[in-house]
Amino acid sequence: MPKAGIIYNDIKPIACQTAQDIQDKLTACGWEVYLATGVGGLLGYSSPEKPVCHSAIDHLNPPGFDAEMAFAIVLGGDGTVLSAFRQVAPYGIPLLTVNTGHMGFLTETYLNQLPQALEAVLANQYQIEERSMLSVQLFREDFLLWEALCLNEMAIHREPLTSMCHFEVEIGQHAPVDIAADGIIVSTPTGSTAYSLAAGGPVITPGVPVLQLVPICPHSLASRALVFSNQEPVTIFPANLSRLVMVVDGNGGCYVLPDDRVRIQRSPHTARFIRINPPEFFHVLREKLGWGLPHIAKPTSVELP
């Protein structure tokens, strides 16, 4: 019996009802269906009183979700999609992402298009788009304190107030660099349209094999976003006397003390998106962010050459 999964945002009634409807339909078609909520992929926070909050990357998968699962459907917004990939990426399960949220930048289709999309998936009429992910680890001396898998970005900054932070950053075998800023972001191409874009970083198309480092409000005109090979790991050493906080995919994280070090590298796991239509990144940029729209309104009453 073939297996499928459904991961949904359980605080949205429409997502809960749709999950039940899909389960009933797939079960009637002879599929074994497992349900899980996006909560299972949420990252825990460490605290000064409890610095260790370590969930191994490959221990977040929901019961029944394994390498034998043909596909899973995600019902939610971008946050649910990010959470779902943390749960299933180690097993290579492809996800059909359905927007029940607001922007839905990472989603493939909408609820009103779900019946046609599901039929296409069941008929194997789709493509797989793979996107790189990051492995983020926090070490205190040689002890692994915290780790996470992320699709968008990792950010380190001061908490609770924004003020200047100092970092020493090593990228691959290059010489270390010093950065003074309100914080720094390391992002994937997928994350280039998220936090790093708001911080002034460039948009990178998903297939480019790079990562980027973006200072947040840098305290130097020379500190700008840097794009580099995704084969080069990044190590960050905080140079502050007070603790900082690290956040992954805008979701969870941990405190970073002055003697800690953070290591970021491309993960061997990838996010596998089910695409019903050939992926067209520029179309998504135009639809979701207004990129490439005409900067001058053209009157419809005038015939243009």
PDB file of C-alpha atoms in Angstrom:
ATOM      1  CA  MET A   1       0.000   0.000   0.000  1.00  0.00           C
ATOM      2  CA  PRO A   2       1.514   3.381  -1.009  1.00  0.00           C
ATOM      3  CA  LYS A   3       2.097   5.945   1.740  1.00  0.00           C
ATOM      4  CA  ALA A   4       1.406   9.690   1.787  1.00  0.00           C
ATOM      5  CA  GLY A   5       1.582  12.307   4.509  1.00  0.00           C
ATOM      6  CA  ILE A   6      -0.197  15.525   5.422  1.00  0.00           C
ATOM      7  CA  ILE A   7       1.378  18.265   7.533  1.00  0.00           C
ATOM      8  CA  TYR A   8      -0.991  21.084   8.458  1.00  0.00           C
ATOM      9  CA  ASN A   9      -1.273  24.209  10.581  1.00  0.00           C
ATOM     10  CA  ASP A  10      -3.626  23.083  13.327  1.00  0.00           C
ATOM     11  CA  ILE A  11      -4.525  26.606  14.467  1.00  0.00           C
ATOM     12  CA  LYS A  12      -6.296  27.252  11.154  1.00  0.00           C
ATOM     13  CA  PRO A  13      -9.717  25.581  10.887  1.00  0.00           C
ATOM     14  CA  ILE A  14      -9.586  25.533   7.082  1.00  0.00           C
ATOM     15  CA  ALA A  15      -6.269  23.661   7.152  1.00  0.00           C
ATOM     16  CA  CYS A  16      -7.642  21.122   9.662  1.00  0.00           C
ATOM     17  CA  GLN A  17     -10.769  20.473   7.583  1.00  0.00           C
ATOM     18  CA  THR A  18      -8.810  20.236   4.342  1.00  0.00           C
ATOM     19  CA  ALA A  19      -6.381  17.753   5.918  1.00  0.00           C
ATOM     20  CA  GLN A  20      -9.287  15.516   6.889  1.00  0.00           C
ATOM     21  CA  ASP A  21     -10.839  15.790   3.418  1.00  0.00           C
ATOM     22  CA  ILE A  22      -7.545  14.851   1.726  1.00  0.00           C
ATOM     23  CA  GLN A  23      -7.027  11.937   4.096  1.00  0.00           C
ATOM     24  CA  ASP A  24     -10.486  10.589   3.300  1.00  0.00           C
ATOM     25  CA  LYS A  25      -9.913  10.897  -0.447  1.00  0.00           C
ATOM     26  CA  LEU A  26      -6.489   9.266  -0.443  1.00  0.00           C
ATOM     27  CA  THR A  27      -7.645   6.467   1.853  1.00  0.00           C
ATOM     28  CA  ALA A  28     -10.524   5.737  -0.511  1.00  0.00           C
ATOM     29  CA  CYS A  29      -7.967   5.495  -3.328  1.00  0.00           C
ATOM     30  CA  GLY A  30      -5.988   2.848  -1.446  1.00  0.00           C
ATOM     31  CA  TRP A  31      -3.330   5.046   0.169  1.00  0.00           C
ATOM     32  CA  GLU A  32      -2.018   4.767   3.718  1.00  0.00           C
ATOM     33  CA  VAL A  33      -2.113   8.322   5.059  1.00  0.00           C
ATOM     34  CA  TYR A  34      -0.282   9.792   8.074  1.00  0.00           C
ATOM     35  CA  LEU A  35      -1.128  13.175   9.576  1.00  0.00           C
ATOM     36  CA  ALA A  36       1.128  15.529  11.516  1.00  0.00           C
ATOM     37  CA  THR A  37       1.055  19.169  12.534  1.00  0.00           C
ATOM     38  CA  GLY A  38       3.676  21.774  11.771  1.00  0.00           C
ATOM     39  CA  VAL A  39       4.317  22.108  15.503  1.00  0.00           C
ATOM     40  CA  GLY A  40       6.560  19.046  15.342  1.00  0.00           C
ATOM     41  CA  GLY A  41       9.113  20.981  13.317  1.00  0.00           C
ATOM     42  CA  LEU A  42       9.184  24.041  15.539  1.00  0.00           C
ATOM     43  CA  LEU A  43      12.581  24.640  17.075  1.00  0.00           C
ATOM     44  CA  GLY A  44      12.942  24.998  20.800  1.00  0.00           C
ATOM     45  CA  TYR A  45      14.604  27.928  22.508  1.00  0.00           C
ATOM     46  CA  SER A  46      17.432  27.604  24.936  1.00  0.00           C
ATOM     47  CA  SER A  47      17.682  29.966  27.889  1.00  0.00           C
ATOM     48  CA  PRO A  48      20.407  31.104  30.289  1.00  0.00           C
ATOM     49  CA  GLU A  49      18.944  28.698  32.875  1.00  0.00           C
ATOM     50  CA  LYS A  50      18.681  25.860  30.343  1.00  0.00           C
ATOM     51  CA  PRO A  51      21.386  26.413  27.732  1.00  0.00           C
ATOM     52  CA  VAL A  52      21.099  22.962  26.187  1.00  0.00           C
ATOM     53  CA  CYS A  53      18.042  22.566  23.963  1.00  0.00           C
ATOM     54  CA  HIS A  54      19.371  20.025  21.539  1.00  0.00           C
ATOM     55  CA  SER A  55      17.082  18.098  19.196  1.00  0.00           C
ATOM     56  CA  ALA A  56      19.078  16.173  16.627  1.00  0.00           C
ATOM     57  CA  ILE A  57      18.258  17.168  13.063  1.00  0.00           C
ATOM     58  CA  ASP A  58      17.102  13.680  12.111  1.00  0.00           C
ATOM     59  CA  HIS A  59      14.895  13.233  15.203  1.00  0.00           C
ATOM     60  CA  LEU A  60      12.128  15.666  14.209  1.00  0.00           C
ATOM     61  CA  ASN A  61      10.335  13.402  11.744  1.00  0.00           C
ATOM     62  CA  PRO A  62       6.712  12.590  12.667  1.00  0.00           C
ATOM     63  CA  PRO A  63       5.623   8.965  13.223  1.00  0.00           C
ATOM     64  CA  GLY A  64       5.074   7.145   9.943  1.00  0.00           C
ATOM     65  CA  PHE A  65       7.052   9.625   7.859  1.00  0.00           C
ATOM     66  CA  ASP A  66      10.022   7.790   6.355  1.00  0.00           C
ATOM     67  CA  ALA A  67      11.901   7.168   3.120  1.00  0.00           C
ATOM     68  CA  GLU A  68       9.093   4.919   1.847  1.00  0.00           C
ATOM     69  CA  MET A  69       6.612   7.801   1.784  1.00  0.00           C
ATOM     70  CA  ALA A  70       5.849   8.832  -1.807  1.00  0.00           C
ATOM     71  CA  PHE A  71       4.948  12.445  -1.023  1.00  0.00           C
ATOM     72  CA  ALA A  72       3.418  14.707   1.604  1.00  0.00           C
ATOM     73  CA  ILE A  73       1.065  17.672   1.387  1.00  0.00           C
ATOM     74  CA  VAL A  74       1.637  20.818   3.455  1.00  0.00           C
ATOM     75  CA  LEU A  75      -1.347  23.007   4.372  1.00  0.00           C
ATOM     76  CA  GLY A  76      -0.335  26.377   5.781  1.00  0.00           C
ATOM     77  CA  GLY A  77       1.766  29.454   5.119  1.00  0.00           C
ATOM     78  CA  ASP A  78       5.506  29.858   4.728  1.00  0.00           C
ATOM     79  CA  GLY A  79       6.121  29.117   8.414  1.00  0.00           C
ATOM     80  CA  THR A  80       4.405  25.739   8.132  1.00  0.00           C
ATOM     81  CA  VAL A  81       6.395  24.962   4.973  1.00  0.00           C
ATOM     82  CA  LEU A  82       9.684  25.740   6.739  1.00  0.00           C
ATOM     83  CA  SER A  83       8.652  23.595   9.687  1.00  0.00           C
ATOM     84  CA  ALA A  84       7.569  20.727   7.425  1.00  0.00           C
ATOM     85  CA  PHE A  85      10.894  20.583   5.611  1.00  0.00           C
ATOM     86  CA  ARG A  86      12.744  20.373   8.919  1.00  0.00           C
ATOM     87  CA  GLN A  87      10.632  17.282   9.636  1.00  0.00           C
ATOM     88  CA  VAL A  88      10.896  15.462   6.299  1.00  0.00           C
ATOM     89  CA  ALA A  89      14.072  16.614   4.496  1.00  0.00           C
ATOM     90  CA  PRO A  90      16.295  13.926   6.107  1.00  0.00           C
ATOM     91  CA  TYR A  91      14.104  11.302   4.404  1.00  0.00           C
ATOM     92  CA  GLY A  92      13.913  13.030   1.022  1.00  0.00           C
ATOM     93  CA  ILE A  93      10.105  13.232   1.052  1.00  0.00           C
ATOM     94  CA  PRO A  94       8.841  15.640  -1.633  1.00  0.00           C
ATOM     95  CA  LEU A  95       6.241  18.179  -0.514  1.00  0.00           C
ATOM     96  CA  LEU A  96       3.247  19.646  -2.325  1.00  0.00           C
ATOM     97  CA  THR A  97       2.880  23.016  -0.598  1.00  0.00           C
ATOM     98  CA  VAL A  98      -0.626  24.512  -0.424  1.00  0.00           C
ATOM     99  CA  ASN A  99      -1.136  28.094   0.739  1.00  0.00           C
ATOM    100  CA  THR A 100      -3.683  28.624   3.516  1.00  0.00           C
ATOM    101  CA  GLY A 101      -1.769  31.614   4.886  1.00  0.00           C
ATOM    102  CA  HIS A 102      -1.046  35.111   3.614  1.00  0.00           C
ATOM    103  CA  MET A 103       1.861  35.647   1.219  1.00  0.00           C
ATOM    104  CA  GLY A 104       2.747  32.003   0.711  1.00  0.00           C
ATOM    105  CA  PHE A 105       6.004  32.768  -1.095  1.00  0.00           C
ATOM    106  CA  LEU A 106       7.151  29.161  -0.769  1.00  0.00           C
ATOM    107  CA  THR A 107       3.855  27.521  -1.683  1.00  0.00           C
ATOM    108  CA  GLU A 108       3.077  25.882  -5.012  1.00  0.00           C
ATOM    109  CA  THR A 109      -0.701  26.183  -5.168  1.00  0.00           C
ATOM    110  CA  TYR A 110      -3.839  27.499  -3.469  1.00  0.00           C
ATOM    111  CA  LEU A 111      -6.825  25.761  -1.901  1.00  0.00           C
ATOM    112  CA  ASN A 112      -9.067  26.465  -4.880  1.00  0.00           C
ATOM    113  CA  GLN A 113      -6.514  24.731  -7.125  1.00  0.00           C
ATOM    114  CA  LEU A 114      -5.872  21.787  -4.790  1.00  0.00           C
ATOM    115  CA  PRO A 115      -8.176  19.219  -6.480  1.00  0.00           C
ATOM    116  CA  GLN A 116      -6.384  19.620  -9.820  1.00  0.00           C
ATOM    117  CA  ALA A 117      -2.962  19.633  -8.143  1.00  0.00           C
ATOM    118  CA  LEU A 118      -3.741  16.471  -6.204  1.00  0.00           C
ATOM    119  CA  GLU A 119      -4.912  14.700  -9.338  1.00  0.00           C
ATOM    120  CA  ALA A 120      -1.666  15.657 -11.073  1.00  0.00           C
ATOM    121  CA  VAL A 121       0.409  14.306  -8.170  1.00  0.00           C
ATOM    122  CA  LEU A 122      -1.505  11.019  -8.090  1.00  0.00           C
ATOM    123  CA  ALA A 123      -0.921  10.691 -11.848  1.00  0.00           C
ATOM    124  CA  ASN A 124       2.835  11.419 -11.387  1.00  0.00           C
ATOM    125  CA  GLN A 125       2.494  14.515 -13.550  1.00  0.00           C
ATOM    126  CA  TYR A 126       4.871  16.766 -11.693  1.00  0.00           C
ATOM    127  CA  GLN A 127       8.519  17.768 -11.342  1.00  0.00           C
ATOM    128  CA  ILE A 128      10.802  17.879  -8.301  1.00  0.00           C
ATOM    129  CA  GLU A 129      12.690  21.092  -7.574  1.00  0.00           C
ATOM    130  CA  GLU A 130      15.493  20.652  -5.053  1.00  0.00           C
ATOM    131  CA  ARG A 131      16.697  23.567  -2.938  1.00  0.00           C
ATOM    132  CA  SER A 132      19.701  23.691  -0.662  1.00  0.00           C
ATOM    133  CA  MET A 133      19.368  23.804   3.113  1.00  0.00           C
ATOM    134  CA  LEU A 134      21.714  24.761   5.946  1.00  0.00           C
ATOM    135  CA  SER A 135      22.958  22.866   8.956  1.00  0.00           C
ATOM    136  CA  VAL A 136      23.416  25.283  11.882  1.00  0.00           C
ATOM    137  CA  GLN A 137      25.330  24.182  14.986  1.00  0.00           C
ATOM    138  CA  LEU A 138      26.293  25.956  18.205  1.00  0.00           C
ATOM    139  CA  PHE A 139      29.394  24.722  20.033  1.00  0.00           C
ATOM    140  CA  ARG A 140      30.560  25.579  23.536  1.00  0.00           C
ATOM    141  CA  GLU A 141      34.176  24.469  23.614  1.00  0.00           C
ATOM    142  CA  ASP A 142      33.861  21.093  21.829  1.00  0.00           C
ATOM    143  CA  PHE A 143      30.352  20.311  23.038  1.00  0.00           C
ATOM    144  CA  LEU A 144      27.469  20.473  20.540  1.00  0.00           C
ATOM    145  CA  LEU A 145      24.888  22.570  22.381  1.00  0.00           C
ATOM    146  CA  TRP A 146      22.210  23.132  19.738  1.00  0.00           C
ATOM    147  CA  GLU A 147      21.611  22.370  16.070  1.00  0.00           C
ATOM    148  CA  ALA A 148      18.960  22.918  13.427  1.00  0.00           C
ATOM    149  CA  LEU A 149      18.195  22.376   9.777  1.00  0.00           C
ATOM    150  CA  CYS A 150      16.973  25.466   7.958  1.00  0.00           C
ATOM    151  CA  LEU A 151      15.796  26.445   4.502  1.00  0.00           C
ATOM    152  CA  ASN A 152      15.895  30.245   4.730  1.00  0.00           C
ATOM    153  CA  GLU A 153      18.479  31.740   7.066  1.00  0.00           C
ATOM    154  CA  MET A 154      20.272  31.966  10.368  1.00  0.00           C
ATOM    155  CA  ALA A 155      20.528  35.316  12.146  1.00  0.00           C
ATOM    156  CA  ILE A 156      22.504  36.412  15.218  1.00  0.00           C
ATOM    157  CA  HIS A 157      21.740  39.666  17.014  1.00  0.00           C
ATOM    158  CA  ARG A 158      21.523  41.267  20.436  1.00  0.00           C
ATOM    159  CA  GLU A 159      18.481  40.756  22.664  1.00  0.00           C
ATOM    160  CA  PRO A 160      16.256  42.494  23.595  1.00  0.00           C
ATOM    161  CA  LEU A 161      17.492  45.855  22.291  1.00  0.00           C
ATOM    162  CA  THR A 162      19.176  46.472  18.959  1.00  0.00           C
ATOM    163  CA  SER A 163      22.710  47.807  19.269  1.00  0.00           C
ATOM    164  CA  MET A 164      26.136  47.203  17.787  1.00  0.00           C
ATOM    165  CA  CYS A 165      27.572  43.693  17.893  1.00  0.00           C
ATOM    166  CA  HIS A 166      31.054  42.526  16.947  1.00  0.00           C
ATOM    167  CA  PHE A 167      31.809  39.291  15.121  1.00  0.00           C
ATOM    168  CA  GLU A 168      34.804  37.478  13.705  1.00  0.00           C
ATOM    169  CA  VAL A 169      33.750  35.452  10.686  1.00  0.00           C
ATOM    170  CA  GLU A 170      35.675  32.694   8.908  1.00  0.00           C
ATOM    171  CA  ILE A 171      34.463  31.537   5.488  1.00  0.00           C
ATOM    172  CA  GLY A 172      36.156  28.395   4.228  1.00  0.00           C
ATOM    173  CA  GLN A 173      39.920  28.787   4.149  1.00  0.00           C
ATOM    174  CA  HIS A 174      39.792  32.557   3.665  1.00  0.00           C
ATOM    175  CA  ALA A 175      41.275  34.990   6.164  1.00  0.00           C
ATOM    176  CA  PRO A 176      38.933  35.914   9.047  1.00  0.00           C
ATOM    177  CA  VAL A 177      37.019  39.184   8.780  1.00  0.00           C
ATOM    178  CA  ASP A 178      35.664  41.479  11.501  1.00  0.00           C
ATOM    179  CA  ILE A 179      32.109  42.775  11.235  1.00  0.00           C
ATOM    180  CA  ALA A 180      30.454  45.410  13.417  1.00  0.00           C
ATOM    181  CA  ALA A 181      26.688  45.540  12.898  1.00  0.00           C
ATOM    182  CA  ASP A 182      23.348  45.107  14.657  1.00  0.00           C
ATOM    183  CA  GLY A 183      23.619  41.451  13.657  1.00  0.00           C
ATOM    184  CA  ILE A 184      24.477  39.166  10.770  1.00  0.00           C
ATOM    185  CA  ILE A 185      22.506  36.810   8.540  1.00  0.00           C
ATOM    186  CA  VAL A 186      23.690  33.745   6.636  1.00  0.00           C
ATOM    187  CA  SER A 187      21.116  32.691   4.071  1.00  0.00           C
ATOM    188  CA  THR A 188      20.450  30.256   1.260  1.00  0.00           C
ATOM    189  CA  PRO A 189      19.224  31.391  -2.177  1.00  0.00           C
ATOM    190  CA  THR A 190      15.701  30.524  -0.982  1.00  0.00           C
ATOM    191  CA  GLY A 191      16.201  32.803   2.021  1.00  0.00           C
ATOM    192  CA  SER A 192      17.464  35.630  -0.182  1.00  0.00           C
ATOM    193  CA  THR A 193      13.850  36.812  -0.583  1.00  0.00           C
ATOM    194  CA  ALA A 194      13.224  36.793   3.183  1.00  0.00           C
ATOM    195  CA  TYR A 195      15.126  38.456   6.055  1.00  0.00           C
ATOM    196  CA  SER A 196      18.309  39.035   4.049  1.00  0.00           C
ATOM    197  CA  LEU A 197      16.374  40.909   1.359  1.00  0.00           C
ATOM    198  CA  ALA A 198      14.915  43.234   3.992  1.00  0.00           C
ATOM    199  CA  ALA A 199      18.465  43.775   5.312  1.00  0.00           C
ATOM    200  CA  GLY A 200      19.688  44.874   1.875  1.00  0.00           C
ATOM    201  CA  GLY A 201      20.992  41.608   0.440  1.00  0.00           C
ATOM    202  CA  PRO A 202      20.560  40.606  -3.215  1.00  0.00           C
ATOM    203  CA  VAL A 203      17.908  38.276  -4.608  1.00  0.00           C
ATOM    204  CA  ILE A 204      19.511  34.994  -5.720  1.00  0.00           C
ATOM    205  CA  THR A 205      17.761  32.528  -7.997  1.00  0.00           C
ATOM    206  CA  PRO A 206      17.241  29.163  -6.269  1.00  0.00           C
ATOM    207  CA  GLY A 207      19.532  27.040  -8.446  1.00  0.00           C
ATOM    208  CA  VAL A 208      22.705  29.057  -7.888  1.00  0.00           C
ATOM    209  CA  PRO A 209      25.132  27.061  -5.653  1.00  0.00           C
ATOM    210  CA  VAL A 210      25.958  29.894  -3.251  1.00  0.00           C
ATOM    211  CA  LEU A 211      25.274  31.233   0.225  1.00  0.00           C
ATOM    212  CA  GLN A 212      25.296  34.837   1.344  1.00  0.00           C
ATOM    213  CA  LEU A 213      26.350  36.734   4.443  1.00  0.00           C
ATOM    214  CA  VAL A 214      24.471  39.978   5.142  1.00  0.00           C
ATOM    215  CA  PRO A 215      25.340  42.416   7.960  1.00  0.00           C
ATOM    216  CA  ILE A 216      22.236  43.922   9.603  1.00  0.00           C
ATOM    217  CA  CYS A 217      22.584  47.716   9.697  1.00  0.00           C
ATOM    218  CA  PRO A 218      26.407  47.593   9.474  1.00  0.00           C
ATOM    219  CA  HIS A 219      28.492  50.257  11.166  1.00  0.00           C
ATOM    220  CA  SER A 220      30.757  50.680   8.154  1.00  0.00           C
ATOM    221  CA  LEU A 221      30.121  51.712   4.558  1.00  0.00           C
ATOM    222  CA  ALA A 222      32.495  48.901   3.550  1.00  0.00           C
ATOM    223  CA  SER A 223      30.389  46.149   5.145  1.00  0.00           C
ATOM    224  CA  ARG A 224      28.039  44.852   2.475  1.00  0.00           C
ATOM    225  CA  ALA A 225      26.433  41.559   1.565  1.00  0.00           C
ATOM    226  CA  LEU A 226      28.870  38.867   0.458  1.00  0.00           C
ATOM    227  CA  VAL A 227      27.971  35.965  -1.844  1.00  0.00           C
ATOM    228  CA  PHE A 228      30.221  32.895  -1.741  1.00  0.00           C
ATOM    229  CA  SER A 229      30.302  29.203  -2.681  1.00  0.00           C
ATOM    230  CA  ASN A 230      27.984  26.925  -0.718  1.00  0.00           C
ATOM    231  CA  GLN A 231      30.880  24.462  -0.460  1.00  0.00           C
ATOM    232  CA  GLU A 232      32.571  26.771   2.052  1.00  0.00           C
ATOM    233  CA  PRO A 233      31.468  26.445   5.704  1.00  0.00           C
ATOM    234  CA  VAL A 234      31.067  29.538   7.864  1.00  0.00           C
ATOM    235  CA  THR A 235      32.231  29.862  11.461  1.00  0.00           C
ATOM    236  CA  ILE A 236      31.117  32.838  13.533  1.00  0.00           C
ATOM    237  CA  PHE A 237      32.839  33.897  16.768  1.00  0.00           C
ATOM    238  CA  PRO A 238      30.965  36.580  18.767  1.00  0.00           C
ATOM    239  CA  ALA A 239      33.249  39.264  20.170  1.00  0.00           C
ATOM    240  CA  ASN A 240      30.763  40.808  22.592  1.00  0.00           C
ATOM    241  CA  LEU A 241      30.958  40.782  26.366  1.00  0.00           C
ATOM    242  CA  SER A 242      27.235  40.093  26.654  1.00  0.00           C
ATOM    243  CA  ARG A 243      25.248  37.204  25.215  1.00  0.00           C
ATOM    244  CA  LEU A 244      23.558  37.276  21.821  1.00  0.00           C
ATOM    245  CA  VAL A 245      20.618  35.312  20.462  1.00  0.00           C
ATOM    246  CA  MET A 246      20.543  33.130  17.353  1.00  0.00           C
ATOM    247  CA  VAL A 247      17.316  32.591  15.411  1.00  0.00           C
ATOM    248  CA  VAL A 248      16.843  30.061  12.598  1.00  0.00           C
ATOM    249  CA  ASP A 249      14.126  30.552   9.951  1.00  0.00           C
ATOM    250  CA  GLY A 250      12.543  33.193  12.197  1.00  0.00           C
ATOM    251  CA  ASN A 251      11.345  30.426  14.477  1.00  0.00           C
ATOM    252  CA  GLY A 252      13.571  29.216  17.282  1.00  0.00           C
ATOM    253  CA  GLY A 253      17.090  29.477  18.486  1.00  0.00           C
ATOM    254  CA  CYS A 254      19.458  29.769  21.372  1.00  0.00           C
ATOM    255  CA  TYR A 255      21.665  32.108  23.309  1.00  0.00           C
ATOM    256  CA  VAL A 256      25.221  32.598  22.078  1.00  0.00           C
ATOM    257  CA  LEU A 257      27.816  33.413  24.736  1.00  0.00           C
ATOM    258  CA  PRO A 258      31.135  35.213  24.087  1.00  0.00           C
ATOM    259  CA  ASP A 259      33.212  31.998  23.994  1.00  0.00           C
ATOM    260  CA  ASP A 260      30.768  30.048  21.821  1.00  0.00           C
ATOM    261  CA  ARG A 261      31.118  29.452  18.117  1.00  0.00           C
ATOM    262  CA  VAL A 262      28.464  28.950  15.451  1.00  0.00           C
ATOM    263  CA  ARG A 263      29.133  26.752  12.438  1.00  0.00           C
ATOM    264  CA  ILE A 264      26.976  26.935   9.324  1.00  0.00           C
ATOM    265  CA  GLN A 265      27.356  24.737   6.282  1.00  0.00           C
ATOM    266  CA  ARG A 266      25.324  23.377   3.439  1.00  0.00           C
ATOM    267  CA  SER A 267      23.330  20.380   4.608  1.00  0.00           C
ATOM    268  CA  PRO A 268      23.444  17.049   2.752  1.00  0.00           C
ATOM    269  CA  HIS A 269      19.624  17.165   2.943  1.00  0.00           C
ATOM    270  CA  THR A 270      17.657  19.188   0.398  1.00  0.00           C
ATOM    271  CA  ALA A 271      14.148  20.613   0.322  1.00  0.00           C
ATOM    272  CA  ARG A 272      12.266  18.765  -2.429  1.00  0.00           C
ATOM    273  CA  PHE A 273       9.350  20.823  -3.773  1.00  0.00           C
ATOM    274  CA  ILE A 274       6.657  19.227  -5.934  1.00  0.00           C
ATOM    275  CA  ARG A 275       6.054  21.506  -8.922  1.00  0.00           C
ATOM    276  CA  ILE A 276       2.909  20.971 -10.953  1.00  0.00           C
ATOM    277  CA  ASN A 277       4.070  23.514 -13.499  1.00  0.00           C
ATOM    278  CA  PRO A 278       7.707  24.176 -14.429  1.00  0.00           C
ATOM    279  CA  PRO A 279       9.143  26.432 -11.692  1.00  0.00           C
ATOM    280  CA  GLU A 280       9.286  30.070 -12.773  1.00  0.00           C
ATOM    281  CA  PHE A 281      11.056  32.127 -10.123  1.00  0.00           C
ATOM    282  CA  PHE A 282      10.651  35.503 -11.829  1.00  0.00           C
ATOM    283  CA  HIS A 283       6.903  34.986 -12.032  1.00  0.00           C
ATOM    284  CA  VAL A 284       6.807  34.376  -8.270  1.00  0.00           C
ATOM    285  CA  LEU A 285       8.905  37.502  -7.658  1.00  0.00           C
ATOM    286  CA  ARG A 286       6.494  39.519  -9.760  1.00  0.00           C
ATOM    287  CA  GLU A 287       3.342  38.068  -8.200  1.00  0.00           C
ATOM    288  CA  LYS A 288       4.456  38.128  -4.552  1.00  0.00           C
ATOM    289  CA  LEU A 289       6.906  41.057  -4.376  1.00  0.00           C
ATOM    290  CA  GLY A 290       5.998  43.193  -7.394  1.00  0.00           C
ATOM    291  CA  TRP A 291       9.459  42.743  -8.945  1.00  0.00           C
ATOM    292  CA  GLY A 292       9.755  43.780 -12.600  1.00  0.00           C
ATOM    293  CA  LEU A 293       6.434  45.619 -12.785  1.00  0.00           C
ATOM    294  CA  PRO A 294       6.378  48.672 -15.098  1.00  0.00           C
ATOM    295  CA  HIS A 295       7.541  51.755 -13.225  1.00  0.00           C
ATOM    296  CA  ILE A 296       5.306  54.023 -15.335  1.00  0.00           C
ATOM    297  CA  ALA A 297       1.567  53.387 -15.561  1.00  0.00           C
ATOM    298  CA  LYS A 298       0.551  53.102 -19.212  1.00  0.00           C
ATOM    299  CA  PRO A 299      -2.896  54.615 -19.928  1.00  0.00           C
ATOM    300  CA  THR A 300      -5.205  52.148 -21.606  1.00  0.00           C
ATOM    301  CA  SER A 301      -6.793  54.915 -23.679  1.00  0.00           C
ATOM    302  CA  VAL A 302      -3.566  55.593 -25.582  1.00  0.00           C
ATOM    303  CA  GLU A 303      -2.377  53.255 -28.294  1.00  0.00           C
ATOM    304  CA  LEU A 304       1.321  52.670 -27.748  1.00  0.00           C
ATOM    305  CA  PRO A 305       3.713  51.822 -30.580  1.00  0.00           C
TER     306      PRO A 305
END
